[in-house]
Short mmCIF file of C-alpha atoms in Angstrom, two decimals:
data_model
loop_
_atom_site.label_atom_id
_atom_site.label_comp_id
_atom_site.label_asym_id
_atom_site.label_seq_id
_atom_site.Cartn_x
_atom_site.Cartn_y
_atom_site.Cartn_z
CA UNK A 82 72.43 120.55 79.26
CA UNK A 83 69.01 121.34 80.64
CA UNK A 84 70.08 119.74 83.92
CA UNK A 85 73.21 121.85 84.06
CA UNK A 86 71.23 125.03 83.58
CA UNK A 87 68.70 124.15 86.26
CA UNK A 88 71.52 123.28 88.65
CA UNK A 89 73.13 126.62 87.87
CA UNK A 90 69.93 128.48 88.60
CA UNK A 91 69.32 126.49 91.76
CA UNK A 92 72.85 127.27 92.87
CA UNK A 93 72.34 130.99 92.35
CA UNK A 94 69.10 130.93 94.25
CA UNK A 95 70.57 128.75 96.95
CA UNK A 96 67.46 126.58 97.07
CA UNK A 97 68.82 123.27 95.97
CA UNK A 98 66.66 120.26 96.71
CA UNK A 99 68.56 117.01 97.44
CA UNK A 100 67.18 115.47 94.22
CA UNK A 101 69.17 117.87 92.06
CA UNK A 102 72.34 116.85 93.80
CA UNK A 103 71.63 113.19 93.04
CA UNK A 104 70.99 114.09 89.40
CA UNK A 105 74.25 115.98 89.13
CA UNK A 106 76.12 113.14 90.75
CA UNK A 107 74.54 110.63 88.38
CA UNK A 108 75.51 112.82 85.42
CA UNK A 109 79.12 112.95 86.62
CA UNK A 110 79.19 109.19 87.14
CA UNK A 111 77.64 108.57 83.71
CA UNK A 112 80.18 110.86 82.06
CA UNK A 113 83.05 108.99 83.70
CA UNK A 114 81.58 105.58 82.86
CA UNK A 115 81.25 106.63 79.20
CA UNK A 116 84.86 107.76 79.18
CA UNK A 117 85.98 104.57 80.87
CA UNK A 118 84.15 102.42 78.30
CA UNK A 119 85.81 104.34 75.47
CA UNK A 120 89.18 104.05 77.14
CA UNK A 121 88.86 100.32 77.71
CA UNK A 122 88.96 99.69 73.97
CA UNK A 123 92.57 100.77 74.21
CA UNK A 124 93.23 100.30 77.91
CA UNK A 125 96.43 102.16 78.86
CA UNK A 126 97.06 99.38 81.41
CA UNK A 127 98.13 97.27 78.43
CA UNK A 128 101.29 99.34 78.01
CA UNK A 129 102.30 98.48 81.57
CA UNK A 130 101.30 94.87 81.03
CA UNK A 131 103.59 94.63 77.97
CA UNK A 132 106.51 96.03 79.95
CA UNK A 133 105.68 93.60 82.73
CA UNK A 134 105.73 90.68 80.32
CA UNK A 135 109.22 91.62 79.14
CA UNK A 136 110.45 91.93 82.72
CA UNK A 137 108.84 88.60 83.65
CA UNK A 138 110.70 86.81 80.88
CA UNK A 139 114.04 88.58 81.16
CA UNK A 140 117.00 87.04 83.04
CA UNK A 141 117.62 89.58 85.78
CA UNK A 142 119.15 90.22 89.18
CA UNK A 143 122.39 88.99 90.78
CA UNK A 144 121.32 85.40 90.10
CA UNK A 145 120.56 86.14 86.46
CA UNK A 146 117.35 84.16 86.23
CA UNK A 147 113.94 85.10 84.92
CA UNK A 148 110.75 84.99 86.93
CA UNK A 149 109.27 82.89 84.11
CA UNK A 150 111.74 80.12 84.91
CA UNK A 151 111.77 80.48 88.70
CA UNK A 152 108.64 82.06 90.18
CA UNK A 153 105.67 79.95 91.26
CA UNK A 154 102.53 82.05 91.78
CA UNK A 155 100.59 79.03 92.95
CA UNK A 156 99.85 77.50 89.56
CA UNK A 157 103.30 76.09 88.88
CA UNK A 158 106.62 77.72 88.01
CA UNK A 159 106.18 80.46 85.43
CA UNK A 160 102.40 80.04 85.12
CA UNK A 161 100.53 83.35 85.26
CA UNK A 162 97.12 82.28 83.95
CA UNK A 163 94.54 82.48 86.74
CA UNK A 164 97.16 83.21 89.41
CA UNK A 165 96.08 86.77 90.37
CA UNK A 166 92.41 85.84 90.94
CA UNK A 167 93.48 82.94 93.21
CA UNK A 168 95.64 85.09 95.51
CA UNK A 169 96.21 85.76 98.33
CA UNK A 170 97.09 82.11 99.01
CA UNK A 171 99.51 80.18 101.19
CA UNK A 172 103.01 79.47 99.83
CA UNK A 173 104.78 76.64 101.62
CA UNK A 174 108.23 77.70 100.36
CA UNK A 175 107.81 81.10 102.01
CA UNK A 176 105.78 79.81 104.95
CA UNK A 177 103.32 82.66 104.51
CA UNK A 178 100.07 83.78 102.93
CA UNK A 179 100.89 86.26 100.18
CA UNK A 180 99.00 88.53 97.82
CA UNK A 181 100.19 88.82 94.22
CA UNK A 182 102.46 91.82 94.74
CA UNK A 183 104.06 90.39 97.88
CA UNK A 184 104.63 87.05 96.13
CA UNK A 185 106.30 88.64 93.11
CA UNK A 186 108.54 90.69 95.41
CA UNK A 187 109.39 87.46 97.27
CA UNK A 188 110.39 85.84 93.95
CA UNK A 189 112.51 88.85 92.97
CA UNK A 190 114.36 88.62 96.29
CA UNK A 191 114.62 84.85 96.74
CA UNK A 192 114.96 83.70 93.15
CA UNK A 193 116.62 86.62 91.39
CA UNK A 194 118.62 87.92 94.33
CA UNK A 195 117.34 91.49 94.40
CA UNK A 196 117.57 93.41 97.67
CA UNK A 197 114.18 93.87 99.34
CA UNK A 198 115.03 97.33 100.66
CA UNK A 199 115.87 98.52 97.15
CA UNK A 200 112.44 97.43 95.92
CA UNK A 201 110.66 98.81 99.01
CA UNK A 202 112.41 102.19 98.77
CA UNK A 203 109.97 103.43 96.13
CA UNK A 204 107.48 100.70 95.30
CA UNK A 205 104.73 102.89 93.80
CA UNK A 206 104.60 105.27 90.85
CA UNK A 207 104.43 108.89 91.98
CA UNK A 208 102.44 111.63 90.30
CA UNK A 209 105.47 113.05 88.53
CA UNK A 210 107.16 109.77 87.63
CA UNK A 211 107.31 109.09 83.90
CA UNK A 212 107.49 105.34 84.37
CA UNK A 213 106.15 102.78 86.81
CA UNK A 214 108.40 100.63 89.02
CA UNK A 215 109.17 97.14 87.67
CA UNK A 216 107.03 95.57 90.38
CA UNK A 217 103.96 97.53 89.24
CA UNK A 218 104.48 96.42 85.64
CA UNK A 219 104.88 92.83 86.79
CA UNK A 220 101.71 92.89 88.90
CA UNK A 221 99.82 94.38 85.95
CA UNK A 222 101.10 91.64 83.64
CA UNK A 223 100.15 88.88 86.06
CA UNK A 224 96.74 90.45 86.78
CA UNK A 225 95.90 90.73 83.06
CA UNK A 226 96.09 86.94 82.87
CA UNK A 227 93.20 86.54 85.31
CA UNK A 228 90.86 88.76 83.32
CA UNK A 229 87.40 87.19 83.03
CA UNK A 230 88.03 84.69 85.82
CA UNK A 231 86.21 84.47 89.15
CA UNK A 232 88.08 85.41 92.31
CA UNK A 233 88.99 82.18 94.08
CA UNK A 234 90.90 82.91 97.28
CA UNK A 235 91.32 79.45 98.89
CA UNK A 236 89.54 80.18 102.19
CA UNK A 237 89.24 76.45 102.89
CA UNK A 238 92.99 76.46 103.60
CA UNK A 239 93.21 77.10 107.39
CA UNK A 240 96.23 79.39 106.97
CA UNK A 241 94.37 81.53 104.43
CA UNK A 242 91.32 81.54 106.66
CA UNK A 243 93.50 82.76 109.55
CA UNK A 244 94.78 85.60 107.39
CA UNK A 245 91.20 86.40 106.38
CA UNK A 246 89.97 86.52 109.99
CA UNK A 247 93.00 88.52 111.11
CA UNK A 248 92.36 90.91 108.22
CA UNK A 249 88.78 91.27 109.38
CA UNK A 250 90.03 92.24 112.86
CA UNK A 251 92.50 94.73 111.38
CA UNK A 252 89.66 96.47 109.52
CA UNK A 253 87.91 97.04 112.86
CA UNK A 254 90.91 98.56 114.65
CA UNK A 255 90.31 102.18 115.61
CA UNK A 256 93.22 104.36 116.61
CA UNK A 257 95.02 107.57 115.66
CA UNK A 258 94.03 111.20 116.18
CA UNK A 259 90.63 110.77 114.47
CA UNK A 260 89.65 107.37 115.95
CA UNK A 261 89.29 105.91 112.44
CA UNK A 262 89.33 102.27 111.40
CA UNK A 263 88.94 100.84 107.89
CA UNK A 264 85.31 100.24 108.82
CA UNK A 265 84.66 103.92 109.61
CA UNK A 266 84.38 104.34 105.84
CA UNK A 267 84.09 100.79 104.49
CA UNK A 268 81.97 98.91 107.03
CA UNK A 269 78.41 99.84 106.08
CA UNK A 270 76.41 100.17 102.87
CA UNK A 271 75.58 103.31 100.95
CA UNK A 272 78.04 105.80 102.44
CA UNK A 273 80.06 108.54 100.73
CA UNK A 274 82.96 110.84 101.53
CA UNK A 275 82.07 114.01 99.67
CA UNK A 276 81.02 112.63 96.23
CA UNK A 277 83.06 109.45 96.52
CA UNK A 278 81.06 106.26 97.00
CA UNK A 279 82.54 103.97 99.65
CA UNK A 280 82.32 100.23 99.11
CA UNK A 281 81.34 98.14 102.14
CA UNK A 282 84.10 95.55 101.99
CA UNK A 283 82.35 93.23 104.44
CA UNK A 284 79.76 92.29 101.82
CA UNK A 285 80.20 90.40 98.54
CA UNK A 286 78.69 93.31 96.56
CA UNK A 287 80.94 95.87 98.25
CA UNK A 288 84.09 93.74 98.25
CA UNK A 289 84.02 93.27 94.48
CA UNK A 290 83.78 97.06 94.06
CA UNK A 291 86.82 97.39 96.31
CA UNK A 292 89.00 94.87 94.48
CA UNK A 293 87.79 95.46 90.93
CA UNK A 294 89.94 97.64 88.70
CA UNK A 295 93.22 97.08 90.57
CA UNK A 296 95.89 97.41 89.45
CA UNK A 297 94.48 100.55 87.91
CA UNK A 298 95.53 103.25 85.50
CA UNK A 299 94.82 106.54 87.19
CA UNK A 300 93.63 109.12 84.68
CA UNK A 301 94.62 112.00 86.95
CA UNK A 302 98.36 111.86 86.55
CA UNK A 303 98.39 109.03 84.00
CA UNK A 304 100.08 106.59 86.37
CA UNK A 305 99.65 102.89 87.15
CA UNK A 306 98.91 101.90 90.74
CA UNK A 307 98.44 98.55 92.46
CA UNK A 308 95.99 97.39 95.09
CA UNK A 309 98.85 97.52 97.62
CA UNK A 310 99.10 101.23 96.86
CA UNK A 311 95.37 101.69 97.46
CA UNK A 312 95.60 100.14 100.93
CA UNK A 313 98.70 102.24 101.68
CA UNK A 314 96.81 105.42 100.77
CA UNK A 315 93.79 104.36 102.83
CA UNK A 316 96.04 104.22 105.91
CA UNK A 317 97.34 107.70 105.06
CA UNK A 318 93.79 109.02 105.01
CA UNK A 319 93.07 107.10 108.19
CA UNK A 320 95.87 109.27 109.71
CA UNK A 321 97.86 106.16 110.60
CA UNK A 322 101.61 105.79 110.14
CA UNK A 323 102.68 104.07 106.92
CA UNK A 324 102.24 100.31 106.49
CA UNK A 325 105.52 98.60 105.62
CA UNK A 326 105.65 97.64 101.97
CA UNK A 327 104.59 94.09 101.12
CA UNK A 328 103.96 93.33 104.79
CA UNK A 329 101.46 91.03 106.41
CA UNK A 330 99.09 93.79 107.48
CA UNK A 331 98.38 94.53 103.80
CA UNK A 332 98.14 90.87 102.82
CA UNK A 333 95.63 90.16 105.57
CA UNK A 334 93.40 93.06 104.53
CA UNK A 335 93.62 91.95 100.89
CA UNK A 336 92.79 88.38 101.93
CA UNK A 337 89.69 89.62 103.74
CA UNK A 338 88.53 91.88 100.88
CA UNK A 339 89.32 89.53 98.03
CA UNK A 340 87.94 86.55 99.92
CA UNK A 341 84.66 88.42 100.32
CA UNK A 342 84.64 88.95 96.55
CA UNK A 343 85.12 85.24 95.84
CA UNK A 344 83.10 83.80 92.97
CA UNK A 345 82.72 87.16 91.21
CA UNK A 346 84.43 87.88 87.91
CA UNK A 347 87.66 89.89 87.81
CA UNK A 348 87.67 92.28 84.85
CA UNK A 349 91.43 92.72 84.70
CA UNK A 350 93.55 95.83 85.30
CA UNK A 351 91.26 98.83 85.14
CA UNK A 352 90.97 102.55 84.81
CA UNK A 353 90.54 104.73 87.86
CA UNK A 354 89.59 108.34 88.10
CA UNK B 23 100.34 112.59 144.99
CA UNK B 24 97.73 115.35 144.92
CA UNK B 25 93.97 114.84 144.84
CA UNK B 26 93.78 115.32 141.09
CA UNK B 27 96.42 112.69 140.44
CA UNK B 28 94.68 110.25 142.77
CA UNK B 29 91.36 110.84 141.03
CA UNK B 30 93.03 110.36 137.67
CA UNK B 31 94.72 107.15 138.77
CA UNK B 32 91.45 105.84 140.17
CA UNK B 33 89.68 106.74 136.96
CA UNK B 34 92.32 105.02 134.83
CA UNK B 35 92.22 101.85 136.93
CA UNK B 36 88.44 101.84 136.87
CA UNK B 37 88.51 102.15 133.10
CA UNK B 38 91.05 99.34 132.87
CA UNK B 39 88.90 97.15 135.11
CA UNK B 40 85.83 97.91 133.03
CA UNK B 41 87.66 97.06 129.82
CA UNK B 42 89.00 93.82 131.33
CA UNK B 43 85.48 92.95 132.43
CA UNK B 44 84.06 93.72 129.03
CA UNK B 45 86.70 91.59 127.32
CA UNK B 46 85.52 88.41 128.97
CA UNK B 47 82.13 88.89 127.37
CA UNK B 48 83.33 90.32 124.05
CA UNK B 49 82.05 88.73 120.87
CA UNK B 50 85.30 88.90 118.88
CA UNK B 51 87.49 85.85 118.33
CA UNK B 52 90.34 86.49 120.77
CA UNK B 53 93.07 84.76 118.72
CA UNK B 54 92.56 86.79 115.60
CA UNK B 55 92.09 89.99 117.53
CA UNK B 56 95.36 89.41 119.38
CA UNK B 57 97.08 88.47 116.12
CA UNK B 58 95.76 91.63 114.47
CA UNK B 59 97.24 93.74 117.28
CA UNK B 60 100.63 92.03 116.95
CA UNK B 61 100.70 92.64 113.22
CA UNK B 62 99.62 96.25 113.57
CA UNK B 63 102.41 96.87 116.10
CA UNK B 64 104.98 95.25 113.80
CA UNK B 65 104.01 96.28 110.26
CA UNK B 66 103.93 100.07 110.37
CA UNK B 67 106.68 102.64 110.25
CA UNK B 68 106.61 106.30 111.20
CA UNK B 69 106.29 108.75 108.33
CA UNK B 70 106.13 112.53 108.52
CA UNK B 71 104.07 113.60 111.49
CA UNK B 72 102.43 110.15 111.77
CA UNK B 73 104.42 108.39 114.48
CA UNK B 74 103.94 104.86 115.77
CA UNK B 75 102.28 106.22 118.92
CA UNK B 76 99.19 106.73 116.77
CA UNK B 77 98.73 102.95 116.72
CA UNK B 78 98.11 102.81 120.47
CA UNK B 79 94.42 102.70 121.25
CA UNK B 80 93.36 104.99 124.11
CA UNK B 81 90.78 103.58 126.59
CA UNK B 82 87.82 104.74 124.47
CA UNK B 83 89.24 103.32 121.26
CA UNK B 84 90.22 100.13 123.07
CA UNK B 85 86.78 99.35 124.42
CA UNK B 86 85.12 100.20 121.09
CA UNK B 87 87.60 97.90 119.34
CA UNK B 88 86.95 95.07 121.76
CA UNK B 89 83.16 95.24 121.61
CA UNK B 90 82.50 95.98 117.92
CA UNK B 91 81.53 99.54 118.94
CA UNK B 92 78.78 98.32 121.28
CA UNK B 93 80.14 98.48 124.83
CA UNK B 94 77.85 97.48 127.70
CA UNK B 95 75.57 100.42 128.55
CA UNK B 96 76.84 100.91 132.12
CA UNK B 97 80.45 101.13 130.92
CA UNK B 98 79.50 103.40 128.05
CA UNK B 99 77.76 105.82 130.43
CA UNK B 100 80.67 105.85 132.86
CA UNK B 101 83.21 106.50 130.11
CA UNK B 102 81.03 109.06 128.30
CA UNK B 103 80.92 111.03 131.56
CA UNK B 104 84.71 110.87 131.74
CA UNK B 105 84.87 112.21 128.18
CA UNK B 106 82.30 114.92 128.95
CA UNK B 107 84.47 116.09 131.84
CA UNK B 108 87.23 116.87 129.30
CA UNK B 109 85.12 119.39 127.36
CA UNK B 110 86.46 122.89 127.98
CA UNK B 111 83.69 125.42 127.43
CA UNK B 112 84.71 129.04 126.80
CA UNK B 113 85.09 130.99 130.05
CA UNK B 114 82.87 133.87 128.87
CA UNK B 115 79.99 131.51 128.06
CA UNK B 116 79.74 132.68 124.43
CA UNK B 117 79.35 129.62 122.23
CA UNK B 118 78.49 131.04 118.79
CA UNK B 119 81.10 132.70 116.61
CA UNK B 120 81.11 133.63 112.91
CA UNK B 121 79.24 131.21 110.63
CA UNK B 122 81.21 132.42 107.56
CA UNK B 123 84.48 131.36 109.17
CA UNK B 124 82.77 128.14 110.21
CA UNK B 125 81.77 127.39 106.61
CA UNK B 126 85.36 127.83 105.44
CA UNK B 127 86.62 125.55 108.18
CA UNK B 128 83.93 122.95 107.46
CA UNK B 129 85.12 122.76 103.84
CA UNK B 130 88.71 121.82 104.60
CA UNK B 131 89.71 118.22 105.11
CA UNK B 132 93.41 118.93 105.42
CA UNK B 133 95.57 117.84 108.30
CA UNK B 134 97.17 115.03 110.27
CA UNK B 135 98.15 112.74 107.36
CA UNK B 136 101.80 111.80 106.84
CA UNK B 137 101.88 114.13 103.82
CA UNK B 138 100.49 117.15 105.67
CA UNK B 139 102.69 119.77 107.23
CA UNK B 140 102.68 119.11 110.98
CA UNK B 141 100.90 121.52 113.26
CA UNK B 142 97.82 123.68 113.20
CA UNK B 143 95.51 124.86 111.77
CA UNK B 144 93.83 121.80 110.31
CA UNK B 145 90.45 121.52 108.60
CA UNK B 146 87.15 120.67 110.24
CA UNK B 147 86.49 117.85 107.75
CA UNK B 148 82.75 118.46 108.22
CA UNK B 149 81.57 118.14 104.60
CA UNK B 150 83.47 114.88 104.20
CA UNK B 151 80.70 113.24 106.22
CA UNK B 152 77.76 115.66 106.60
CA UNK B 153 75.35 117.62 104.48
CA UNK B 154 75.44 121.14 105.94
CA UNK B 155 74.84 124.25 103.82
CA UNK B 156 72.48 123.68 100.88
CA UNK B 157 74.99 125.49 98.65
CA UNK B 158 77.56 122.73 99.00
CA UNK B 159 76.53 119.77 96.82
CA UNK B 160 79.61 117.69 97.43
CA UNK B 161 78.95 116.31 100.88
CA UNK B 162 79.48 112.92 102.48
CA UNK B 163 76.91 110.72 104.17
CA UNK B 164 78.86 108.94 106.91
CA UNK B 165 77.24 111.28 109.43
CA UNK B 166 73.66 112.57 109.48
CA UNK B 167 72.52 115.59 107.47
CA UNK B 168 72.86 118.80 109.47
CA UNK B 169 70.91 120.90 106.98
CA UNK B 170 68.47 123.13 108.89
CA UNK B 171 69.58 121.77 112.24
CA UNK B 172 69.15 125.16 113.93
CA UNK B 173 65.74 125.65 112.37
CA UNK B 174 64.58 122.21 113.50
CA UNK B 175 66.19 121.97 116.93
CA UNK B 176 66.51 125.64 117.82
CA UNK B 177 69.52 127.56 119.09
CA UNK B 178 68.81 127.73 122.80
CA UNK B 179 71.81 127.96 125.18
CA UNK B 180 71.35 124.22 125.89
CA UNK B 181 71.44 123.38 122.19
CA UNK B 182 74.55 125.56 121.66
CA UNK B 183 76.21 123.80 124.56
CA UNK B 184 75.34 120.39 123.14
CA UNK B 185 76.66 121.22 119.65
CA UNK B 186 79.85 122.76 121.08
CA UNK B 187 80.38 119.68 123.23
CA UNK B 188 79.63 117.29 120.38
CA UNK B 189 82.27 118.90 118.15
CA UNK B 190 84.74 119.16 121.03
CA UNK B 191 84.33 115.53 122.05
CA UNK B 192 81.75 113.41 120.24
CA UNK B 193 82.52 110.48 122.54
CA UNK B 194 80.98 112.34 125.46
CA UNK B 195 77.56 111.66 123.94
CA UNK B 196 78.05 108.38 122.09
CA UNK B 197 81.13 106.51 123.24
CA UNK B 198 81.88 104.79 119.94
CA UNK B 199 80.71 107.58 117.63
CA UNK B 200 82.55 107.51 114.27
CA UNK B 201 83.19 111.27 114.60
CA UNK B 202 86.62 112.54 115.65
CA UNK B 203 87.06 114.35 118.98
CA UNK B 204 88.19 117.66 117.47
CA UNK B 205 88.62 119.71 120.65
CA UNK B 206 89.82 116.84 122.82
CA UNK B 207 92.73 116.02 120.48
CA UNK B 208 93.61 119.67 119.98
CA UNK B 209 92.69 119.73 116.29
CA UNK B 210 90.31 122.68 116.65
CA UNK B 211 90.52 125.47 119.19
CA UNK B 212 87.68 127.11 121.07
CA UNK B 213 87.17 129.94 118.55
CA UNK B 214 87.06 127.51 115.64
CA UNK B 215 84.47 125.33 117.37
CA UNK B 216 82.42 128.44 118.10
CA UNK B 217 82.48 129.32 114.40
CA UNK B 218 81.22 125.82 113.58
CA UNK B 219 78.45 126.12 116.18
CA UNK B 220 77.43 129.34 114.44
CA UNK B 221 77.44 127.63 111.04
CA UNK B 222 75.01 125.06 112.40
CA UNK B 223 72.81 127.17 114.68
CA UNK B 224 72.97 130.85 113.71
CA UNK B 225 69.63 131.87 112.13
CA UNK B 226 71.67 133.89 109.59
CA UNK B 227 73.66 130.85 108.47
CA UNK B 228 72.60 129.38 105.09
CA UNK B 229 72.11 126.11 106.97
CA UNK B 230 68.99 127.55 108.57
CA UNK B 231 67.61 129.68 105.75
#
């Protein structure tokens, strides 16, 4: 309270020292952290997870099979435990490195017979949508079953390592009207856009900040969003055209980021501002 | 072919030669860089105003991409001069406009994304990356603080010209600067840049109080 008043006075006088800004920022952060802690006792992500579990187990699609009886996320058919934290990884049946969302989409198409374009038409929950797409619920369900586990992207697999190194190159690529690359914002420590802290995804400490909390329940709007969505929106802000849904460009970036976070504990689907 | 076209062609081929030369000594792993380019060309689709042409790196972007933003000094100087030659200074020589308009422009970060309405005006995006007026607490730190820049570095005609040029085309002074080239790409017009110069250098601007 005292801080708020002094900030108010400083604002009126227009003589604000940088310290006061830091204090106000810390107060805002603390307030949000408190709220997040309270929320995590009854994490809204659980509602999406429960829906995802039902969808995972239900016989669906033209082939009328469930993902539980057909989809291998790298730990064996139907096994979800630990799968999210160990992706992206290489899948021999698809001949590609895939992140969790891309792999689940692959299973929906190849095993259940869904049409890719139908899934890709609107893959993310919009601000005014009352429910999340099936794929978001599924990713949330799968992710919940890696809660408390360390990230373990298999970088010793040469194909995964290739994706990692390609992802690293993609993060450097500057283009577009503003000359931005991923690294313009996420390549060095301690930077902000406005009040927003920017994780440096090239470091272990920054990478974990970048991957933690996805998929995340966004309090503004009350919607559930995946890490694929986050990368999509980064490219929007980079003033690039839109990355194709569940494409390699996203997987490679996620391989790079998540690989840099290896060994650190994943806290499960989170809450985002 | 007129003289201007010949000069342009020569300049383009020189730039290409310089980039080719730089590539042989570049530090990046060529396979993954080439793979990254292939994937970028393949895995995007146009949306709204953001067409696929935005994925093509111009010569400045290309050399910064190939050298991790640290091109050889001789090439950097040559290309910075080419960028400097693109800066269009106002014909009447007046470089400072209205700092109040500049402040408003500095606040806005709108423009150029696939969700934005195409066309102008767009925001200056200044506070996204810089501390400027002490009244604005929500500022980014990707660029240096500009608070009191006029008080510290003065507002001589040379300084005004430098600040105008820097906003118009940051790459004229630091080839791989992270700052957009606002005038060069047609994002901000001459009057808008003048208003931003005033925000930074006018003794009456809160920046310099």
